[in-house]
Coordinates of C-alpha atoms in Angstrom, one line a residue:
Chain A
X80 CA 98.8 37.0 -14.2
X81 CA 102.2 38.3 -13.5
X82 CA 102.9 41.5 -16.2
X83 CA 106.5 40.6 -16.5
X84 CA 108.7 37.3 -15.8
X85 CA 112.3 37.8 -14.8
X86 CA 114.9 35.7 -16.0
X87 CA 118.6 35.8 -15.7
X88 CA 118.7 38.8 -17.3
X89 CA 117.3 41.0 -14.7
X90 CA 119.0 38.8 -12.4
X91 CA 122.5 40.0 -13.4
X92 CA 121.3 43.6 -14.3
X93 CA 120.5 44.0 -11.1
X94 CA 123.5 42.4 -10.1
X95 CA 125.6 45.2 -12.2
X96 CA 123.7 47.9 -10.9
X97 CA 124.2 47.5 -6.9
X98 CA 127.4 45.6 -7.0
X99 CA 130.7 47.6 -9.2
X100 CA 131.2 44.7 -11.2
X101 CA 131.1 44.2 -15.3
X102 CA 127.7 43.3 -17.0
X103 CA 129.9 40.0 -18.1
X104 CA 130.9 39.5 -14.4
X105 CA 127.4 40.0 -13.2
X106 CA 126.1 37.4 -15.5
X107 CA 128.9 34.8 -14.1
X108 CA 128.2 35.2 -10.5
X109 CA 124.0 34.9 -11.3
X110 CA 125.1 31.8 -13.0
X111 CA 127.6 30.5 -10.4
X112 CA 124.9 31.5 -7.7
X113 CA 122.4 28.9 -9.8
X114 CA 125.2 26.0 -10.5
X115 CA 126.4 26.1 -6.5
X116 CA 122.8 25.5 -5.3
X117 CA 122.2 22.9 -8.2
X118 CA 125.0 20.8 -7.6
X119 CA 124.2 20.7 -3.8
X120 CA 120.7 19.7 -4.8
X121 CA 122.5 17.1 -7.2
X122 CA 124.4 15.4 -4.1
X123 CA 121.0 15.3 -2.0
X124 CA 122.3 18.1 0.2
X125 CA 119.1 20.8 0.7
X126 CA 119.9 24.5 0.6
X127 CA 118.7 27.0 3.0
X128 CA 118.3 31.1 2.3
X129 CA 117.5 32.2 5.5
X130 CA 114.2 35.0 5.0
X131 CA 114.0 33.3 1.5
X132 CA 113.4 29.8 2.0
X133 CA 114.5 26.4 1.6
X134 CA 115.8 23.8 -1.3
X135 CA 114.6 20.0 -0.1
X136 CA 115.4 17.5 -2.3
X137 CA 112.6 14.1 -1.3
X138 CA 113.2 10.5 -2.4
X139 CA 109.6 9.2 -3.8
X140 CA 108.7 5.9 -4.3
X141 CA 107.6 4.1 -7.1
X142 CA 103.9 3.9 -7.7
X143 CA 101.3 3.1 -10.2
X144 CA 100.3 6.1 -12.3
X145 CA 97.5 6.3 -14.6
X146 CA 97.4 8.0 -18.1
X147 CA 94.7 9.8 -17.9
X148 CA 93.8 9.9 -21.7
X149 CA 94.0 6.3 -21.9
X150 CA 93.4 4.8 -19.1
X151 CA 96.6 2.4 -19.0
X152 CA 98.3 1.9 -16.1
X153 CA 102.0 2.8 -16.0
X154 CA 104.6 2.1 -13.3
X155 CA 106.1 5.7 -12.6
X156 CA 109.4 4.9 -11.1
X157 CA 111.3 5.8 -8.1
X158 CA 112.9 9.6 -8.6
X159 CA 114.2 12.4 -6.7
X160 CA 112.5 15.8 -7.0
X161 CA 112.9 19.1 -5.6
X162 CA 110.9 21.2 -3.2
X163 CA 110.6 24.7 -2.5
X164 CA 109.7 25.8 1.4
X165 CA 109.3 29.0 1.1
X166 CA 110.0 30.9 4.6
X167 CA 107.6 33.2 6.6
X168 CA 109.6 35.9 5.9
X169 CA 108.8 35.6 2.3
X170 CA 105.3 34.2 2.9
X171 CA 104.8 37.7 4.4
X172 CA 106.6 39.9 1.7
X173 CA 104.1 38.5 -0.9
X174 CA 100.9 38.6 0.5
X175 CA 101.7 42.1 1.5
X176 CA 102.9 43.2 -2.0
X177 CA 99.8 40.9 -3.9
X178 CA 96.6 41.6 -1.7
X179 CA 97.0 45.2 -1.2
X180 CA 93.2 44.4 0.6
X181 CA 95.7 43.4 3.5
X182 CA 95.0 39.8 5.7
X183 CA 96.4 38.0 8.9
Chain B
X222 CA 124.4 24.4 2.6
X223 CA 123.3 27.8 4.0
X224 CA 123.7 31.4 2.1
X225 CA 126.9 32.2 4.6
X226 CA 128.5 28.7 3.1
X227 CA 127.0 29.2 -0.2
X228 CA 128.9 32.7 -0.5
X229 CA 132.2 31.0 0.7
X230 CA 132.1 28.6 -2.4
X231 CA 131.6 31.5 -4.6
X232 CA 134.2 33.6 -3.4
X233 CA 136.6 30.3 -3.6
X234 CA 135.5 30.3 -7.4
X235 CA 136.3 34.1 -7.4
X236 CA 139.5 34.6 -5.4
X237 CA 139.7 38.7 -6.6
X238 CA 135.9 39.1 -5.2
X239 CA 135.9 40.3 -1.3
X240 CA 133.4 38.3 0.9
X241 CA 131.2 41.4 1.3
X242 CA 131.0 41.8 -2.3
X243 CA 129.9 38.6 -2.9
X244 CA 127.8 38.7 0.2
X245 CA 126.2 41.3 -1.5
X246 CA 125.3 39.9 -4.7
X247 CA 123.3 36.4 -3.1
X248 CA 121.4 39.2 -1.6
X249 CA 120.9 41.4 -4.4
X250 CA 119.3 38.1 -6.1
X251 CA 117.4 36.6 -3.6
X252 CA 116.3 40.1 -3.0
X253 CA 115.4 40.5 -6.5
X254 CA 113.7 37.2 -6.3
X255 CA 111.3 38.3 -3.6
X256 CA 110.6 41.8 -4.9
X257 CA 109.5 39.9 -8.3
X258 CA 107.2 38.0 -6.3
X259 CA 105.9 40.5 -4.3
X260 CA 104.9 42.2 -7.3
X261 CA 103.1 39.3 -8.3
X262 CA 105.8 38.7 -11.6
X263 CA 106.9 35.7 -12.6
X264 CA 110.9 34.6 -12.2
X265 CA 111.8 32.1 -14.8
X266 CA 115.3 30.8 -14.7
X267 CA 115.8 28.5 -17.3
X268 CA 117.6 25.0 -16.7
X269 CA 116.9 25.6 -12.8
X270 CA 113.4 26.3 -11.9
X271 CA 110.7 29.0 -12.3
X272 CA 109.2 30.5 -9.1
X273 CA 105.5 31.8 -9.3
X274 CA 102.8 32.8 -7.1
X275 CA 99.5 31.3 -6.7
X276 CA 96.6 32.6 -4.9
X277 CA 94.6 30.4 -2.3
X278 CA 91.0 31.3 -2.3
X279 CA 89.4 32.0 1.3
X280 CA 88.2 29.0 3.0
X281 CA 86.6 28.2 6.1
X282 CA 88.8 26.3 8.5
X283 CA 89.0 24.6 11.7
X284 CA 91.4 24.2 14.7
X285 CA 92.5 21.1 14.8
X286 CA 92.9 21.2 18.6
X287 CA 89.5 23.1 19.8
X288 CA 87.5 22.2 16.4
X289 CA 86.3 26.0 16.1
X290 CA 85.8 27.3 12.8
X291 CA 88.2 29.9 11.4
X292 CA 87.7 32.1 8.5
X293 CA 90.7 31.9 6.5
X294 CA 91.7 35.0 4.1
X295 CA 92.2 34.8 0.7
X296 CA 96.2 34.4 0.4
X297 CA 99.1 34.7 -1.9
X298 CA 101.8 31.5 -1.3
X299 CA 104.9 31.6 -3.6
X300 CA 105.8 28.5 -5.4
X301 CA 108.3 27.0 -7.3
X302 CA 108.4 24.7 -9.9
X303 CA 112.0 23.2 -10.9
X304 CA 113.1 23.2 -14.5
X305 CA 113.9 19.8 -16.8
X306 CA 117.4 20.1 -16.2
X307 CA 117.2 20.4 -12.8
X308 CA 115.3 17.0 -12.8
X309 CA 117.7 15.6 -15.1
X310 CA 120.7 16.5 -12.5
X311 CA 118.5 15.0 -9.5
X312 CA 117.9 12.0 -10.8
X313 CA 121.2 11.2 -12.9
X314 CA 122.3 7.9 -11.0
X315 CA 119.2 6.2 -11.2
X316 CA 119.0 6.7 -14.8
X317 CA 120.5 3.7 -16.7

């Protein structure tokens, strides 16, 4: 329902406009920003942005998935994903900016 | 990690960059993140993970503690989804 999706792009324009740097320059430091948090993810540290939110890498278990056009059961295995706890801080930012109609 | 030791790794990367500067540009992201959000856009960062926002119908709740019903208001919760890449990285040792 979003109008627009930001990408990189805006991330380094934006970047370039507030802080005197190159557009190049501003591009490498969006990209550095992303590769630092990755690789912290990647050595099962978590990242917290305080009045952003936080990065929590969870250990899951294998289980027994289903495919659910089939049927068959199929052993999903033990992996490592990511999860995004966003903070209150943001929580609020949002509901403020998306329901104009304004709730507690 | 935290944004203060976050911003020190990228200023070791960037040894012409002044803390402040640097200091600046997490928060002109995360900033721009948030204001993206708020807006009720999408932010789509190939490779690493797109963040979105969802909206959570009202619902009638309950305290847990007193069992009183609560109306709950309709609400907006960001979320984020992380990209393939990103779930490559994760899970790179246990992959044989």
């Amino acid at each position: 329902m979003g109008a627009k999706t930001v990408t990189r792009a805006d991330l380094s324009e934006a970047v370039y406009q507030k802080v005197g740097l190159s557009r190049t320059e501003s591009a490498d430091l969006v990209e550095l920003f992303l590769q630092e948090i990755s690789t912290c993810l990647e050595n099962g540290e978590n990242v917290k942005l305080s009045s952003f939110g936080s990065f929590i890498v969870r250990d899951k278990n294998e289980r027994i998935g289903r495919n659910p056009k089939t049927g068959q059961e199929v052993p999903i295995a033990p992996r490592r994903v990511l999860v995004f706890k966003p903070s209150n801080v943001l929580k609020d930012k949002i509901n403020n900016g998306a329901l104009p109609g304004g709730n507690q | 990690m935290i944004k203060s030791e976050l911003v020190q790794r990228m200023v070791r990367a960037n040894p012409h960059l002044y803390q402040r500067d640097v200091e600046n540009i997490v928060n002109t992201i995360v900033d721009e993140i948030t204001a993206a959000l708020a807006d009720g856009n999408r932010v789509e960062l190939r490779g690493f993970g797109a963040f979105s926002v969802k909206n959570r119908p009202a619902r009638v709740g309950r305290n847990p503690r007193t069992g009183t019903t609560v109306k709950v208001d309709e609400k907006a919760v960001p979320f984020f989804k992380s990209g393939k890449e990103m779930r490559e990285r994760l899970n790179k040792d246990k992959k044989r």
